[in-house]
Coordinates of C-alpha atoms in Angstrom, one line a residue:
X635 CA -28.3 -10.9 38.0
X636 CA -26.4 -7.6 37.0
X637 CA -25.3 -6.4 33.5
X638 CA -21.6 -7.2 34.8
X639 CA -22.0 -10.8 36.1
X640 CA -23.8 -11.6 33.1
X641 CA -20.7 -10.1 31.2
X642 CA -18.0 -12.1 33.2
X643 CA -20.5 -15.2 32.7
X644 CA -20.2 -14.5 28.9
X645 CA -16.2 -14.3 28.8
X646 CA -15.5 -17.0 31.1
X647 CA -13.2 -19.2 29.6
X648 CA -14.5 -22.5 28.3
X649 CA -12.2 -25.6 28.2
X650 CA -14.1 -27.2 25.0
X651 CA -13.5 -24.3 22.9
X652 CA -10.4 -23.7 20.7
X653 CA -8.7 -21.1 21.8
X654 CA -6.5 -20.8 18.6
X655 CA -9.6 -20.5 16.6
X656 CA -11.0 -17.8 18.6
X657 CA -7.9 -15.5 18.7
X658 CA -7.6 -16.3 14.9
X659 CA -11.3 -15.0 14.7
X660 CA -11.0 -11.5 17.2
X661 CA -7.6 -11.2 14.6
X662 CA -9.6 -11.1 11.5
X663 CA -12.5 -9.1 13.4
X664 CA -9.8 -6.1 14.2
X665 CA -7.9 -6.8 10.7
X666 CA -11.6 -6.2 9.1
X667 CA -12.6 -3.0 11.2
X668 CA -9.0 -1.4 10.5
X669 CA -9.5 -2.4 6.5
X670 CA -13.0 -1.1 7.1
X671 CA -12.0 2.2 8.2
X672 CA -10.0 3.0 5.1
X673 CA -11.8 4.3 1.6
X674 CA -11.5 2.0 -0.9
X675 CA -9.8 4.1 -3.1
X676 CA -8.0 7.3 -1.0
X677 CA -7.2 10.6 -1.9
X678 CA -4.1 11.2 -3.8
X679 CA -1.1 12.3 -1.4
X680 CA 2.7 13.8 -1.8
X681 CA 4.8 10.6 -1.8
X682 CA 6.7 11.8 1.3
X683 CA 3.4 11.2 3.8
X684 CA 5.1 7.2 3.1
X685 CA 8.2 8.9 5.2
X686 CA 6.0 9.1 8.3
X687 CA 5.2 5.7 8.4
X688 CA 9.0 4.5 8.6
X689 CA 10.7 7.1 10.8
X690 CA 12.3 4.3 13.0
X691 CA 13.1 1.8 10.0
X692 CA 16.2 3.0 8.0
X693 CA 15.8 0.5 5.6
X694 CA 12.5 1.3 4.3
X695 CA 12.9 5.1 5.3
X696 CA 16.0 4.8 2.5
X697 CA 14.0 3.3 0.2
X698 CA 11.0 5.8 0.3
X699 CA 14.0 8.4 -0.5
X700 CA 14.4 6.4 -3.3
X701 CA 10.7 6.0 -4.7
X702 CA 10.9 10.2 -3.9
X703 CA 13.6 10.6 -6.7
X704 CA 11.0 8.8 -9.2
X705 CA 7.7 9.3 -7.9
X706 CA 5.6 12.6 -7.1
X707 CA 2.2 11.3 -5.2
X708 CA 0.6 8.1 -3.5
X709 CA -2.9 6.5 -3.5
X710 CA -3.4 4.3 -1.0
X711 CA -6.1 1.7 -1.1
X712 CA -8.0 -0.6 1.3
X713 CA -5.9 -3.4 2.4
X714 CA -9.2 -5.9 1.8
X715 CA -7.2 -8.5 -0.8
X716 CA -8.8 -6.4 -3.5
X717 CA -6.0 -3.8 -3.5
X718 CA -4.1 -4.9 -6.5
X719 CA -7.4 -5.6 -9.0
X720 CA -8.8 -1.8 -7.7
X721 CA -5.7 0.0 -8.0
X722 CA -5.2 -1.0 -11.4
X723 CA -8.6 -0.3 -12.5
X724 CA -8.5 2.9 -11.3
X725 CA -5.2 4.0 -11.9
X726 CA -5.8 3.2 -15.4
X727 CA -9.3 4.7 -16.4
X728 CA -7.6 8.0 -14.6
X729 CA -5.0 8.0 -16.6
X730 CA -7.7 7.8 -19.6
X731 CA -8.7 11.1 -18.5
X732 CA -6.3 12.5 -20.4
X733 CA -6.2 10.4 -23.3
X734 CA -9.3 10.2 -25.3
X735 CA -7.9 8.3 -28.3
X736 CA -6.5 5.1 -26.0
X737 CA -10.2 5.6 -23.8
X738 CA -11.9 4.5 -27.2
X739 CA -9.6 1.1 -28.5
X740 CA -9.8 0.2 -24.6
X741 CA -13.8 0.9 -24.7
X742 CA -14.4 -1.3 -28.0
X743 CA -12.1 -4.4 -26.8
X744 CA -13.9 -4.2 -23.7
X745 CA -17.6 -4.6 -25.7
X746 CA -15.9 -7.6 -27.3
X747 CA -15.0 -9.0 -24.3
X748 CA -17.9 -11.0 -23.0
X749 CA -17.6 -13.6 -25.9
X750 CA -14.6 -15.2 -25.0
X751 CA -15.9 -15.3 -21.4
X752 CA -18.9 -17.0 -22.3
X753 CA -16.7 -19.7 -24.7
X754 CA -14.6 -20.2 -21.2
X755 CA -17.5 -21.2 -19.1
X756 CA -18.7 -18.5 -17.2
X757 CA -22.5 -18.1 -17.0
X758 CA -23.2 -15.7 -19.7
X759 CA -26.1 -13.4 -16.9
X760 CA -23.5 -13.5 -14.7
X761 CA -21.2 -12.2 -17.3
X762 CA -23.6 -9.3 -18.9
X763 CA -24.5 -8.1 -15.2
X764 CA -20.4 -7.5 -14.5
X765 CA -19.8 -6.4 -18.0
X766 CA -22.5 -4.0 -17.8
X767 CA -21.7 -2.5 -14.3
X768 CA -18.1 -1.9 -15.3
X769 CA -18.8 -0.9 -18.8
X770 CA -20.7 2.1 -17.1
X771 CA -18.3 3.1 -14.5
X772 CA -16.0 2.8 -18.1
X773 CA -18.1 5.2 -19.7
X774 CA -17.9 7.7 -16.8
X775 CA -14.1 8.3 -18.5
X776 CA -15.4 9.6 -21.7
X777 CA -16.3 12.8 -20.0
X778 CA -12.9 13.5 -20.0
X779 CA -10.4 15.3 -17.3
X780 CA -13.5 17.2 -15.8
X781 CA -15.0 13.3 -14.7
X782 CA -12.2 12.6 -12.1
X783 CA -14.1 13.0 -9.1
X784 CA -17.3 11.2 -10.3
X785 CA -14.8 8.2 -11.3
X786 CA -13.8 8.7 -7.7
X787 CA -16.9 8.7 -6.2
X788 CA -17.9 5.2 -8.2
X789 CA -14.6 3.4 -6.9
X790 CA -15.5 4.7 -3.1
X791 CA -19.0 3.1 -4.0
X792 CA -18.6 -0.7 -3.2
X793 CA -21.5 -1.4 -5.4
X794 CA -19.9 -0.4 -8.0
X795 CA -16.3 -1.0 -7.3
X796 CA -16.4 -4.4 -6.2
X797 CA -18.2 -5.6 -9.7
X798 CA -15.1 -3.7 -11.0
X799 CA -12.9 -5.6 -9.5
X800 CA -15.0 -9.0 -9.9
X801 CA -15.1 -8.5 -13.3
X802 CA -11.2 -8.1 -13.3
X803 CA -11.1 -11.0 -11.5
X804 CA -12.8 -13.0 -14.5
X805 CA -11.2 -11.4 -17.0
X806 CA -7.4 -12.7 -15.3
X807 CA -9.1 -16.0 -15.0
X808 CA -10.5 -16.5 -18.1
X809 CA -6.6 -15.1 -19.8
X810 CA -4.8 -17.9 -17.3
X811 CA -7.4 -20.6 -19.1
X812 CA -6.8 -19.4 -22.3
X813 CA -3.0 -20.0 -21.9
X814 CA -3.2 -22.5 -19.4
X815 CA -0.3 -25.0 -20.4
X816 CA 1.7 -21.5 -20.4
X817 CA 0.7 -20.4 -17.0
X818 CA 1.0 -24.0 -15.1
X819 CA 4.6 -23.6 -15.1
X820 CA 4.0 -21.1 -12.6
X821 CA 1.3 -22.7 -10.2
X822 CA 2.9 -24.8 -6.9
X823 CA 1.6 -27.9 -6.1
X824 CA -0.4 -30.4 -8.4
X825 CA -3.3 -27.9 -9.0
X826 CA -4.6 -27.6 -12.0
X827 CA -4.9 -24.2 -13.7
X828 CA -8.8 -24.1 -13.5
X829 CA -8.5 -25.0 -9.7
X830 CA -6.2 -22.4 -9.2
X831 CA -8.4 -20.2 -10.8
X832 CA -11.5 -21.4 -9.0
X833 CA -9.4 -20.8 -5.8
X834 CA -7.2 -18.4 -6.0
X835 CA -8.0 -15.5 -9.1
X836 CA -12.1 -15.8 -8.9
X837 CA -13.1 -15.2 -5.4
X838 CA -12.9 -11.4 -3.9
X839 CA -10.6 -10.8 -1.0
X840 CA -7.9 -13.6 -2.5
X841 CA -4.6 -11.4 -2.6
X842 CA -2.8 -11.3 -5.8
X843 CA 0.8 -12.5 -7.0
X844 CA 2.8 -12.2 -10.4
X845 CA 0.9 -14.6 -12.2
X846 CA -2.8 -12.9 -11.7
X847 CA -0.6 -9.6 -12.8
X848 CA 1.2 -11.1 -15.9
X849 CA -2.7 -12.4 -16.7
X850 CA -4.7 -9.2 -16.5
X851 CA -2.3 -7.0 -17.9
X852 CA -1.9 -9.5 -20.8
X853 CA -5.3 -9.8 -21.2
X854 CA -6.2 -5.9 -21.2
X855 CA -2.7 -5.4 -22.8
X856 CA -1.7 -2.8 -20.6
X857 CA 1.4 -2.1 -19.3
X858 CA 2.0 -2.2 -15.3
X859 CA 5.0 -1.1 -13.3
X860 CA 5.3 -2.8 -9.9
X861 CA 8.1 -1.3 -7.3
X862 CA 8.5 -3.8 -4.9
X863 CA 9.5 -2.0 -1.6
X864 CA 11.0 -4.8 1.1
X865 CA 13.7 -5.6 2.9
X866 CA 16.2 -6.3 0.2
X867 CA 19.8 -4.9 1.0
X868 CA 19.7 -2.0 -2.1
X869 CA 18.3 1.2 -1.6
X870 CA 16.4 1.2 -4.6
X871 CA 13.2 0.1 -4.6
X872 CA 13.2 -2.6 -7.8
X873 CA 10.6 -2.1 -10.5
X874 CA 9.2 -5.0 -12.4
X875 CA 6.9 -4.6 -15.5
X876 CA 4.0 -7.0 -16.5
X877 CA 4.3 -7.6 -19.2
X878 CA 7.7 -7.5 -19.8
X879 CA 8.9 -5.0 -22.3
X880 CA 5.6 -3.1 -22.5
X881 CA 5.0 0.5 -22.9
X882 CA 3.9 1.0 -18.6
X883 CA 0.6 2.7 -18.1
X884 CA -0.1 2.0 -14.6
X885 CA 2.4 2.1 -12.1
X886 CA 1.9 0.4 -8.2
X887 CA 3.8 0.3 -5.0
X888 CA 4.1 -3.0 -3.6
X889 CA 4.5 -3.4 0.1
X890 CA 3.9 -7.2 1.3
X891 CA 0.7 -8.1 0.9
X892 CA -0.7 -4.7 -0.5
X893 CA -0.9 -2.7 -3.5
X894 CA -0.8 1.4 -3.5
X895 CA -1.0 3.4 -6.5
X896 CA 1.8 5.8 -7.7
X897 CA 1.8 8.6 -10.0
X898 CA 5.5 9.4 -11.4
X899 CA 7.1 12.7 -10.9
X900 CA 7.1 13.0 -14.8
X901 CA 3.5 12.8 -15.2

């Protein structure tokens, strides 16, 4: 039999299959090789590259003008469910760089952190081996302005970037117990708080929402700016800070279901 019959054998369509499911699966497979093809943290870029994208849309092309009046560059990052827990972490250790003084409180709370962790639950090796890995890429910012690309190169390195974001991850989880009769106001349905977490915050590739922003920023106490760019009638592109009233260190672009990083035009 020939290479090409045994192909058309191999596709031919087969009544006791679903067909849903296997669209749904050749979906994720082209979804995974796109996200695949993009670094996990990209280079930074002027803000008006987002024009390109949206030269047919007036809506959005209007509202790019608008981010342009406020914001000087873009980061994108991987669209892998991750995006909101990697931009952060980077966009906040670079902005570290720069400030030597706020790199050292944010080091020694972060040494502290493993207690309460451990006093949630968590398994206290699994806890040292994430603590650890991101305590080092951490460390990387102490070299100051002259460690940008090596900080970089560690985010673009999944085996060290995803225990960054992992570790996030357990650090929202463990703020949302910690406060849990505060945050179940804001969890649909009759989950509990530790099943949302269990769910929703702890397992990579689970896109984020307010609540896991309000929790890590909360928990790290630093301030995060999110412009929501949709379809909304204004022009503006509305900015939301987590959490409210804080000094913003870190500020995102929000396009649905993604998070980019921005860098203001003051900065």
């Amino acid at each position: 039999m020939s290479d090409s019959t045994e192909t058309d054998e191999n596709n031919k369509y087969n009544p006791g299959e679903n067909q849903d499911d296997l669209i749904l699966q050749q979906h994720r497979k082209i979804e995974k090789e796109i996200s695949e093809s993009i670094a996990l943290i990209g280079n930074k870029e002027a803000l008006s590259s987002l024009e390109s994208e949206y030269s047919d849309d007036d809506i959005y092309r209007q509202k790019v003008q608008d981010l342009s009046n406020k914001y000087k560059s873009v980061r994108r990052t991987r669209p892998d469910g991750n995006c909101f827990f990697r931009a952060f972490a980077f966009a906040y250790l670079e902005s570290l760089l720069d400030n030597q003084q706020e790199f050292a409180k944010f080091k020694d709370t972060k040494n502290c952190s493993i207690r309460g962790g451990v006093n949630l639950g968590f398994p206290q090796f699994t806890l040292e081996d994430f603590h650890d890995t991101f305590m080092e890429v951490v460390n990387v910012v102490g070299n100051g302005p002259s460690a940008c690309d090596e900080l970089y190169k560690l985010f673009n390195n999944s085996g060290y970037s995803d225990y960054v974001v992992v570790y996030l991850r357990l650090i929202a989880s463990g703020q949302l117990q910690k406060e849990a009769e505060f945050y179940q106001n804001f969890i649909e349905g009759c989950r509990s708080v530790l099943d949302f977490c269990h769910q929703e915050v702890e397992p990579m590739f689970k896109e984020s929402d307010h609540i896991h922003i309000i929790a890590l920023s909360s928990a790290l106490n630093v301030g995060v700016r999110v412009r929501y760019m949709d379809r909304g009638d204004s022009s503006e592109v509305i900015a939301h800070d987590f959490p409210e009233g804080s000094k913003v260190a870190v500020h995102l672009l929000y396009r649905p279901g993604h998070y980019d990083i921005l860098y203001p035009s003051t900065s």
